[in-house]
CSV table of C-alpha atoms and ligand atoms in Angstrom, one decimal:
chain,number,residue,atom,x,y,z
B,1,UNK,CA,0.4,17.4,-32.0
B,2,UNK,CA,-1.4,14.3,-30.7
B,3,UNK,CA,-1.5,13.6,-27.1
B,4,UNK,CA,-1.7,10.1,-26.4
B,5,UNK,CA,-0.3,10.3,-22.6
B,6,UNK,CA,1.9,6.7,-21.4
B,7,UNK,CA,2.1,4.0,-23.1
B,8,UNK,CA,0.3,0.8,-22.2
B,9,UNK,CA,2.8,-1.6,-20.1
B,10,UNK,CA,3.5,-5.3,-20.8
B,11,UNK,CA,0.4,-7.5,-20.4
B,12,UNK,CA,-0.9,-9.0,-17.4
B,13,UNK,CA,1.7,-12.1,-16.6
B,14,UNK,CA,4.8,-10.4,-17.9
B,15,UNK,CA,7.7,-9.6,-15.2
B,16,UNK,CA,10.9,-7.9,-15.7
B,17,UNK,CA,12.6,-9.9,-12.8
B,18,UNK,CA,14.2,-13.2,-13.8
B,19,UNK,CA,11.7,-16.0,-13.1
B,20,UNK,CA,12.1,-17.3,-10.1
B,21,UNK,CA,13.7,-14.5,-8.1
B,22,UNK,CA,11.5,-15.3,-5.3
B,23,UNK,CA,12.0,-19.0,-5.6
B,24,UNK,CA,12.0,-20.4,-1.5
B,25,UNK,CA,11.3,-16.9,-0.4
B,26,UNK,CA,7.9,-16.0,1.9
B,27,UNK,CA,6.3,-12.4,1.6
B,28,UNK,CA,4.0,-10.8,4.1
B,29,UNK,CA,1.4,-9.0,2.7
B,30,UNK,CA,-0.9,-7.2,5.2
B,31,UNK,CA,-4.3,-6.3,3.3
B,32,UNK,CA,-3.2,-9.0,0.7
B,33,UNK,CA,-6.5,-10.5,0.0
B,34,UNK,CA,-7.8,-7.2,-2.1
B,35,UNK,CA,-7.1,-4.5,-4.3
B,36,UNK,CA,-3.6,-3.5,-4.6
B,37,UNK,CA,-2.3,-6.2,-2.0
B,38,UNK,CA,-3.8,-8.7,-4.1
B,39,UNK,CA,-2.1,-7.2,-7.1
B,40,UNK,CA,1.0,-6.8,-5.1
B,41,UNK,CA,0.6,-10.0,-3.5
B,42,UNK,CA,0.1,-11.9,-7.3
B,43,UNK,CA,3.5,-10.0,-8.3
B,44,UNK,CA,5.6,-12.2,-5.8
B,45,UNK,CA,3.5,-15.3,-6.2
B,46,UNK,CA,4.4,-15.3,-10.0
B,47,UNK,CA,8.4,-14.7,-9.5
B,48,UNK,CA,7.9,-18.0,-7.0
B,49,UNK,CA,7.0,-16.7,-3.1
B,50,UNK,CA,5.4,-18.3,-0.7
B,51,UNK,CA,3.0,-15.8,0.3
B,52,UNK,CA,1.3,-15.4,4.1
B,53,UNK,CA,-2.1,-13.1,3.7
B,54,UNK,CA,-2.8,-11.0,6.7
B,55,UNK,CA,-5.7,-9.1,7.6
B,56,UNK,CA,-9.2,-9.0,9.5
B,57,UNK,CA,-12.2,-10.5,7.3
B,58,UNK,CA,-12.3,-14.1,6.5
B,59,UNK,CA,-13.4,-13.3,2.7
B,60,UNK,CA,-10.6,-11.3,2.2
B,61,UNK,CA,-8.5,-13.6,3.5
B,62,UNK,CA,-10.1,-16.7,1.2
B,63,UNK,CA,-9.9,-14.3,-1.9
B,64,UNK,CA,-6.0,-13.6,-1.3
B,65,UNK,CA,-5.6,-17.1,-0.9
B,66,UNK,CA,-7.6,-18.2,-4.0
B,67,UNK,CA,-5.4,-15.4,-6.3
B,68,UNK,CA,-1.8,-17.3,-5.0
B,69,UNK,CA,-3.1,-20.8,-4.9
B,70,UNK,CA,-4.4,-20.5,-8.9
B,71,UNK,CA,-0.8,-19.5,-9.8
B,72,UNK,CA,0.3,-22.9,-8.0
B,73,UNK,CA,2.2,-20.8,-5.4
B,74,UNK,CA,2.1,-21.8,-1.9
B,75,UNK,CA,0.3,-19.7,0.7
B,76,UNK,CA,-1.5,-19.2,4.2
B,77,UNK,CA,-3.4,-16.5,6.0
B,78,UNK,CA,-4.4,-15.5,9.4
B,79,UNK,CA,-7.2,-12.6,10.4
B,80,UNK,CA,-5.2,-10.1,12.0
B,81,UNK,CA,-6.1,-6.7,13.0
B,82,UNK,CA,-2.6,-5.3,12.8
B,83,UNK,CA,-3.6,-2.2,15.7
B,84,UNK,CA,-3.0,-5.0,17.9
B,85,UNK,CA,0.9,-5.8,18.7
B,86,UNK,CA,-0.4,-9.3,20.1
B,87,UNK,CA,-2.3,-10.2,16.6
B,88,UNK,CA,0.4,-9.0,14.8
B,89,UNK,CA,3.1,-11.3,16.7
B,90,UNK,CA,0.5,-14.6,15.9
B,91,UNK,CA,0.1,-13.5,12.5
B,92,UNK,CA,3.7,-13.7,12.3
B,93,UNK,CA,4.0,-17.1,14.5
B,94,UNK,CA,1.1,-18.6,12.3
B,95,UNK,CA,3.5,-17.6,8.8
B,96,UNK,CA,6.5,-19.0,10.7
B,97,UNK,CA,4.6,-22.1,11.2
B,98,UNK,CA,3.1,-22.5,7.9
B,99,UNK,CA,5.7,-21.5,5.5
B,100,UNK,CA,8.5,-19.7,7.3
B,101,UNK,CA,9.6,-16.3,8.9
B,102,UNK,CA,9.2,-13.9,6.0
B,103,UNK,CA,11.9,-12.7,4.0
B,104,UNK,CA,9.8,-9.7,2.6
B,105,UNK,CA,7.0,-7.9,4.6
B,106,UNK,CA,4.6,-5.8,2.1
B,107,UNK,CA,2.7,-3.0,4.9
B,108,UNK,CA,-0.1,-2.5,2.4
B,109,UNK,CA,-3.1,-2.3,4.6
B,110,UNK,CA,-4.7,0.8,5.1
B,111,UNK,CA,-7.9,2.3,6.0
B,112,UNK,CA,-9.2,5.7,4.5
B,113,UNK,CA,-12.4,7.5,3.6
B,114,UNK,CA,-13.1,11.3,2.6
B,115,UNK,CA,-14.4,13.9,4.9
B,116,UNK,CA,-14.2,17.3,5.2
B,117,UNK,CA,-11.8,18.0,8.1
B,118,UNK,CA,-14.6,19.8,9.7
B,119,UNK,CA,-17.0,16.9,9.9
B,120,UNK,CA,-14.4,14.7,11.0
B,121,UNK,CA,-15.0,12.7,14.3
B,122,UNK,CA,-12.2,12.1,17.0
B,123,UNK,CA,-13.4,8.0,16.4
B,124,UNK,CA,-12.7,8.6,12.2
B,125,UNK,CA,-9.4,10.0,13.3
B,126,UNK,CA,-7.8,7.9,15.6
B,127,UNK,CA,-8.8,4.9,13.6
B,128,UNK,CA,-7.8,5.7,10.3
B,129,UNK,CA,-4.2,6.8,12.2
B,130,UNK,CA,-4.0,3.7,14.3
B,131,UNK,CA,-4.6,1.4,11.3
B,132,UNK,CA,-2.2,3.2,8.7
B,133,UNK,CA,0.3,4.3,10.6
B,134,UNK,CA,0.7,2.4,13.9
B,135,UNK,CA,-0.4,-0.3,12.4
B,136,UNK,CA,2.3,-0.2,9.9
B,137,UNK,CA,4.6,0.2,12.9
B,138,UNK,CA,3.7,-2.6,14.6
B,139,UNK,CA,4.0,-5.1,11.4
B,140,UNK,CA,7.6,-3.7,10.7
B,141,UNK,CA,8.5,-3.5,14.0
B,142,UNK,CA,7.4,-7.5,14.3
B,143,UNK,CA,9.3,-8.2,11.2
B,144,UNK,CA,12.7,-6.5,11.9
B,145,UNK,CA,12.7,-8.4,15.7
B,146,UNK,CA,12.5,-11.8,14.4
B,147,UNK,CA,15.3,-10.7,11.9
B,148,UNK,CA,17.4,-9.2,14.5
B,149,UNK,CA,17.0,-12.8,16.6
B,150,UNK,CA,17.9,-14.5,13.5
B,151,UNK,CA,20.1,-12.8,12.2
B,152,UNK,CA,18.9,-12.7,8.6
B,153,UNK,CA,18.3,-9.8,6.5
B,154,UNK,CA,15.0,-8.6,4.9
B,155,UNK,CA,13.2,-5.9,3.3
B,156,UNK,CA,10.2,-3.8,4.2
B,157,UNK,CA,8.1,-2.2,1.6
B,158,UNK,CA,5.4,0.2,3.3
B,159,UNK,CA,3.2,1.3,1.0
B,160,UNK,CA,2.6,5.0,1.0
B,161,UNK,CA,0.2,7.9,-1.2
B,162,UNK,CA,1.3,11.2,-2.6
B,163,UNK,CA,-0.1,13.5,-0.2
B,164,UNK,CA,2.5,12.2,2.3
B,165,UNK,CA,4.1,15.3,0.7
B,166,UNK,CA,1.6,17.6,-0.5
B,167,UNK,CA,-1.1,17.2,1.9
B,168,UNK,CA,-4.6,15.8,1.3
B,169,UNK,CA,-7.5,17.7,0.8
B,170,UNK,CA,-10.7,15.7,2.2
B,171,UNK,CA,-8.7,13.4,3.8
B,172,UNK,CA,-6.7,15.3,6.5
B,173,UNK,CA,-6.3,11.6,8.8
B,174,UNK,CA,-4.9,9.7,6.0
B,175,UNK,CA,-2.1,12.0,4.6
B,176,UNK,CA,-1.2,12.2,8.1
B,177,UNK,CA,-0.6,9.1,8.8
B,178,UNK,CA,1.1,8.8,5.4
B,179,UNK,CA,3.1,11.3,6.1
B,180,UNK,CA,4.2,9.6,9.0
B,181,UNK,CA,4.8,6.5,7.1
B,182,UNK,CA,7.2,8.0,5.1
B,183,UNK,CA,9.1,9.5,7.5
B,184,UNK,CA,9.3,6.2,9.4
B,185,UNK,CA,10.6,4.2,6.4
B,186,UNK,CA,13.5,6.8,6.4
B,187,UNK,CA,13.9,6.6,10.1
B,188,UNK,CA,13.7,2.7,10.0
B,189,UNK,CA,15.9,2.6,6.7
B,190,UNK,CA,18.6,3.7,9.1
B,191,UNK,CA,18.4,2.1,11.7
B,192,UNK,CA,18.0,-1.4,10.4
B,193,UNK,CA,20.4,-1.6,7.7
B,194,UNK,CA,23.3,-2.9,9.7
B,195,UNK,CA,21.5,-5.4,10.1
B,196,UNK,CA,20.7,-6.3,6.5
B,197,UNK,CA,17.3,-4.6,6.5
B,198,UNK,CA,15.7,-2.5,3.6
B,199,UNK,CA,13.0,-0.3,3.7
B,200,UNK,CA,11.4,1.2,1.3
B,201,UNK,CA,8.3,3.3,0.5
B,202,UNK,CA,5.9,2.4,-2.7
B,203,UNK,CA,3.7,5.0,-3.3
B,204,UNK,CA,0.7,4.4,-5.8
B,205,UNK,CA,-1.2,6.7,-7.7
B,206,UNK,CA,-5.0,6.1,-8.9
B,207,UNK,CA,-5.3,2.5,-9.0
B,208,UNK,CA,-9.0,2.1,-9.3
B,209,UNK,CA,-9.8,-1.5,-8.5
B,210,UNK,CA,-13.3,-3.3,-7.5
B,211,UNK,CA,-12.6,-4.0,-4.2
B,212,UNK,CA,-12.5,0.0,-3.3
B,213,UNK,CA,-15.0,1.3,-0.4
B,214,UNK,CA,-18.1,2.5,-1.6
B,215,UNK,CA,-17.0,6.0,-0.1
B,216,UNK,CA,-13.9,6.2,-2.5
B,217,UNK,CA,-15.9,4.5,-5.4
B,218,UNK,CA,-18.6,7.4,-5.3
B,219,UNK,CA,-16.1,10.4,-4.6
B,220,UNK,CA,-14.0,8.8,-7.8
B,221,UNK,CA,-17.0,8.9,-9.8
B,222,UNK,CA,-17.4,12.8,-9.5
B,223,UNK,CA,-14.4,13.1,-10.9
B,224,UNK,CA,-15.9,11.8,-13.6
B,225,UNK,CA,-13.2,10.8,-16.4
B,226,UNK,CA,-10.3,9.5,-14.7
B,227,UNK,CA,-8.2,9.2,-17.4
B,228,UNK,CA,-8.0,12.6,-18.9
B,229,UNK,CA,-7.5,14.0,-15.1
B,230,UNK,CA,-3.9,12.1,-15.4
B,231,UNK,CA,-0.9,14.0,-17.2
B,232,UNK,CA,-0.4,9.9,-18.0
B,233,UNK,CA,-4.0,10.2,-19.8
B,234,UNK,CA,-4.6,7.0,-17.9
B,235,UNK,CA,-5.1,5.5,-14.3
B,236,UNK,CA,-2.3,3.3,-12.9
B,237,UNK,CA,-2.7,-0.8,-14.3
B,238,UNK,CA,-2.2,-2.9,-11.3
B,239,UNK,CA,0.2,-5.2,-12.9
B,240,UNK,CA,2.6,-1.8,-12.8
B,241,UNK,CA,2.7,-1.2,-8.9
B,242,UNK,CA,3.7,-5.6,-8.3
B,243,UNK,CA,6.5,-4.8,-10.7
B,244,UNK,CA,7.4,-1.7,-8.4
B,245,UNK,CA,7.4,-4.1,-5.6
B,246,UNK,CA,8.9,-6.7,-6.4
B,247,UNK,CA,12.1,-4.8,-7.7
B,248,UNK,CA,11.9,-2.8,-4.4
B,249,UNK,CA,12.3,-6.1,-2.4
B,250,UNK,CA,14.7,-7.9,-4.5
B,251,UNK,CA,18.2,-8.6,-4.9
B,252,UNK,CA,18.7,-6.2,-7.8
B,253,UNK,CA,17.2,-3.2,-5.6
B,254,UNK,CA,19.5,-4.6,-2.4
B,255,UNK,CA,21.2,-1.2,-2.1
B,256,UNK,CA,17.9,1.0,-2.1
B,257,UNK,CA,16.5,1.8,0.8
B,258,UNK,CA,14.9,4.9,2.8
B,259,UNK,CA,13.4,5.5,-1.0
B,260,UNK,CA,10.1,6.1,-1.5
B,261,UNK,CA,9.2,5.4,-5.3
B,262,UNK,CA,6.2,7.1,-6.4
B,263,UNK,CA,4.2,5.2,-9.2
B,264,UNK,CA,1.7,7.5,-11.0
B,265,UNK,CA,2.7,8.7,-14.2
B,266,UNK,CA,3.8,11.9,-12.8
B,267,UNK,CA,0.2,13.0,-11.3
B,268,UNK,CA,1.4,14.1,-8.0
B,269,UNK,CA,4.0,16.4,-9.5
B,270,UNK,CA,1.0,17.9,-12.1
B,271,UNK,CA,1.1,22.0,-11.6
B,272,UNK,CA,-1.2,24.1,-14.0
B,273,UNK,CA,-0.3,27.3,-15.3
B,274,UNK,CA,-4.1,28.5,-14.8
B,275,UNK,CA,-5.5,26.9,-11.9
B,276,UNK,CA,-9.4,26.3,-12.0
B,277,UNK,CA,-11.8,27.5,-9.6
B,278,UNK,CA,-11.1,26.3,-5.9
B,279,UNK,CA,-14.1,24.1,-5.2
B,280,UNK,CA,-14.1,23.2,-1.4
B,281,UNK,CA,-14.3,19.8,0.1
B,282,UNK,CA,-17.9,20.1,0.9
B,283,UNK,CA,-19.0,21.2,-2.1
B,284,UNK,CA,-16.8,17.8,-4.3
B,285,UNK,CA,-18.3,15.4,-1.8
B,286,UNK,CA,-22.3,16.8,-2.4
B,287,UNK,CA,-22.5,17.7,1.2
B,288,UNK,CA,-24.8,20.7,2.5
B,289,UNK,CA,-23.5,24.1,4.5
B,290,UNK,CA,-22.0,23.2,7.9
B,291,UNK,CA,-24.2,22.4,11.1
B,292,UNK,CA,-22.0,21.1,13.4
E,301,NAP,P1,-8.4,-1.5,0.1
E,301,NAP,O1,-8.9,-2.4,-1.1
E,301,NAP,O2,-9.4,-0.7,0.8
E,301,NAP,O3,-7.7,-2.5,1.0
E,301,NAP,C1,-7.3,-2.2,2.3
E,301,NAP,C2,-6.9,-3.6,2.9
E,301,NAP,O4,-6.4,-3.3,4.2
E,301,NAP,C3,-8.0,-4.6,3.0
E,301,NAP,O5,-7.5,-5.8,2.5
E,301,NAP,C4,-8.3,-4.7,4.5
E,301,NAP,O6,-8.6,-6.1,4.8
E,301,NAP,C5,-6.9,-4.3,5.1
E,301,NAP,N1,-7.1,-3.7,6.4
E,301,NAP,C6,-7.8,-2.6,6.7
E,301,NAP,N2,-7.8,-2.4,8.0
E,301,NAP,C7,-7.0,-3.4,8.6
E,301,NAP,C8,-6.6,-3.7,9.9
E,301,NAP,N3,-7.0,-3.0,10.9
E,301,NAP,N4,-5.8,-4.8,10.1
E,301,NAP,C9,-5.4,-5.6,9.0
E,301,NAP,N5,-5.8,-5.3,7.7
E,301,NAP,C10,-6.6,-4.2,7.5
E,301,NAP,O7,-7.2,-0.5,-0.3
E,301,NAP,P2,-6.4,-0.4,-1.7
E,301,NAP,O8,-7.0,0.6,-2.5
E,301,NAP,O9,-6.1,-1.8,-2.2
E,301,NAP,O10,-5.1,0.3,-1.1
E,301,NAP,C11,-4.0,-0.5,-0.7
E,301,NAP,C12,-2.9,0.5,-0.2
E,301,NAP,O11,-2.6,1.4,-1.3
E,301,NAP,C13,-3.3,1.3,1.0
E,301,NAP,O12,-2.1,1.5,1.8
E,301,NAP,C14,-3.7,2.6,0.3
E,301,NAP,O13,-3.6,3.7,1.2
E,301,NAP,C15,-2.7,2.7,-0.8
E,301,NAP,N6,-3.2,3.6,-1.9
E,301,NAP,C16,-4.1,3.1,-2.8
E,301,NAP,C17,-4.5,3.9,-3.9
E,301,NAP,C18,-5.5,3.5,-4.9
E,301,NAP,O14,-5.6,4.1,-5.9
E,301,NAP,N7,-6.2,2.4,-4.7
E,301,NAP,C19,-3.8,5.2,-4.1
E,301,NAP,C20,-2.9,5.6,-3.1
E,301,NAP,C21,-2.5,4.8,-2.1
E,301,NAP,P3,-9.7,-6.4,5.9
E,301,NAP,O15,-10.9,-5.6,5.7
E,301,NAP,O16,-9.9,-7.9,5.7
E,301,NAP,O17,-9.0,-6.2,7.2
């Protein structure tokens, strides 16, 4: 029998949304100007948002801009380093200004590197904590206040990885702070909907992409052949994770939320009958015996 994993989606430009759904809508995309915010960001843009680019380095920001403004879409940034409450609330002042309060706030940014656990400084910790999970806290917390003032509704989509649930090998800070980001979308799920708040959890699985740290780049490329390490027999296409999104935040998805989706072909639920060899952390990332 052939194995020929998940078929390829629809091409790049395709949506499954009516066009349009987004028409006089702003989304705010923290992280938006690479990788999968871009992606995410590009998803919106094409189904007509406005879209308002938050994060800290100018060239991001000009790169999320350029990918919006070639699809004719309107958009705006501001650097914003979202540990900070006050950046956060200008970020948000400077989208009110510039398109409107948004309708949709996409907590994409992250910050992540592997390390054995052992090796890990108190610094690497807190930061990669602070950015991915209070920072997501602070962005949704922004959001839902100017809703409540308002009174309008919105939706959240935080976006998530796997080892929320199963733990994270080489990078003990992240999947903590994932894990806490999933636990706060169901927390905040509750809370806000009587108010006419969604939120929801995406949840990516390999998305390789050229904007990835050096540090993820070179641990990826142990693991040699991506594709046949997938059940999918291929990585994630980013198109596949803005279609996730923007049916997450949309009208047709109005009565989901406290979900987490989980977009990766079924890797995070892989279990082998034989397990191979348990290789530790140290050994995968090429590092020496332990000196600390
Ligand atoms: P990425 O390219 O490294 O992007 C991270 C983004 O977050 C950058 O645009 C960065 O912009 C922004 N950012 C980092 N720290 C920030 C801060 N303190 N304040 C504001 N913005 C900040 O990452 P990615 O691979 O696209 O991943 C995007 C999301 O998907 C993350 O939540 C990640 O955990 C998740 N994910 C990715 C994969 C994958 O395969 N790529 C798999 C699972 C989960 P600045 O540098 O300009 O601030």
């Amino acid at each position: 029998m052939r194995t020929t994993g998940l078929p390829e989606p629809p091409p790049l430009g395709a949506h499954a949304l009516p066009a349009g759904t987004y028409e006089g809508s702003t989304v705010f995309v923290t992280g938006g100007g690479t990788g999968l915010g871009r992606a995410i960001a590009v998803e919106f843009a094409r189904l007509g948002a406005a879209v308002f680019v938050a994060s800290r380095k100018a060239e991001h920001l000009a790169a999320g801009e350029e990918a919006i403004r070639a699809l004719g879409a309107r958009v705006a940034s501001a650097p914003c380093d979202i540990r900070d409450p006050e950046q956060v609330a200008a970020a948000f002042d400077a989208c009110e200004r510039e398109l409107a309060l948004p309708d949709v706030l996409v907590n994409n940014a992250a910050a992540n590197f592997p390390v054995p656990a052992e090796d890990m400084s108190p610094n690497a910790w807190r930061t990669v904590v602070d950015i991915t999970l209070n920072g997501t806290f602070f962005c949704a917390r922004e959001f839902a206040r100017r809703h409540l003032r308002a009174g309008t509704p919105g939706s959240i989509v935080n976006v998530g990885a796997s080892y929320a649930w199963t733990g994270g090998p080489g990078f003990a800070h992240s999947a903590a702070a994932k894990a806490g980001v999933k636990n706060m979308v169901e927390t905040l799920a509750v809370e806000w909907a009587p108010y006419g708040i969604q939120v929801n959890g995406l949840v990516p699985g390999l998305f390789p992409h050229d904007d990835m740290t050096e540090d993820i780049k070179g641990n990826l490329a142990r693991t040699s052949d991506k594709d046949v390490c997938q059940p999918a027999l291929r990585v994630g296409r980013l198109r596949e994770l803005g279609w996730a999104a923007t049916f997450l935040a949309s009208p047709y998805a109005r009565f989901v939320s406290g979900h987490t989706l989980v977009v990766d072909g079924a890797n995070w639920q892989r279990r082998t009958l034989t397990n191979p060899p348990v290789v530790t952390v140290r050994e995968q990332m090429g590092r020496g015996p332990f000196e600390g």
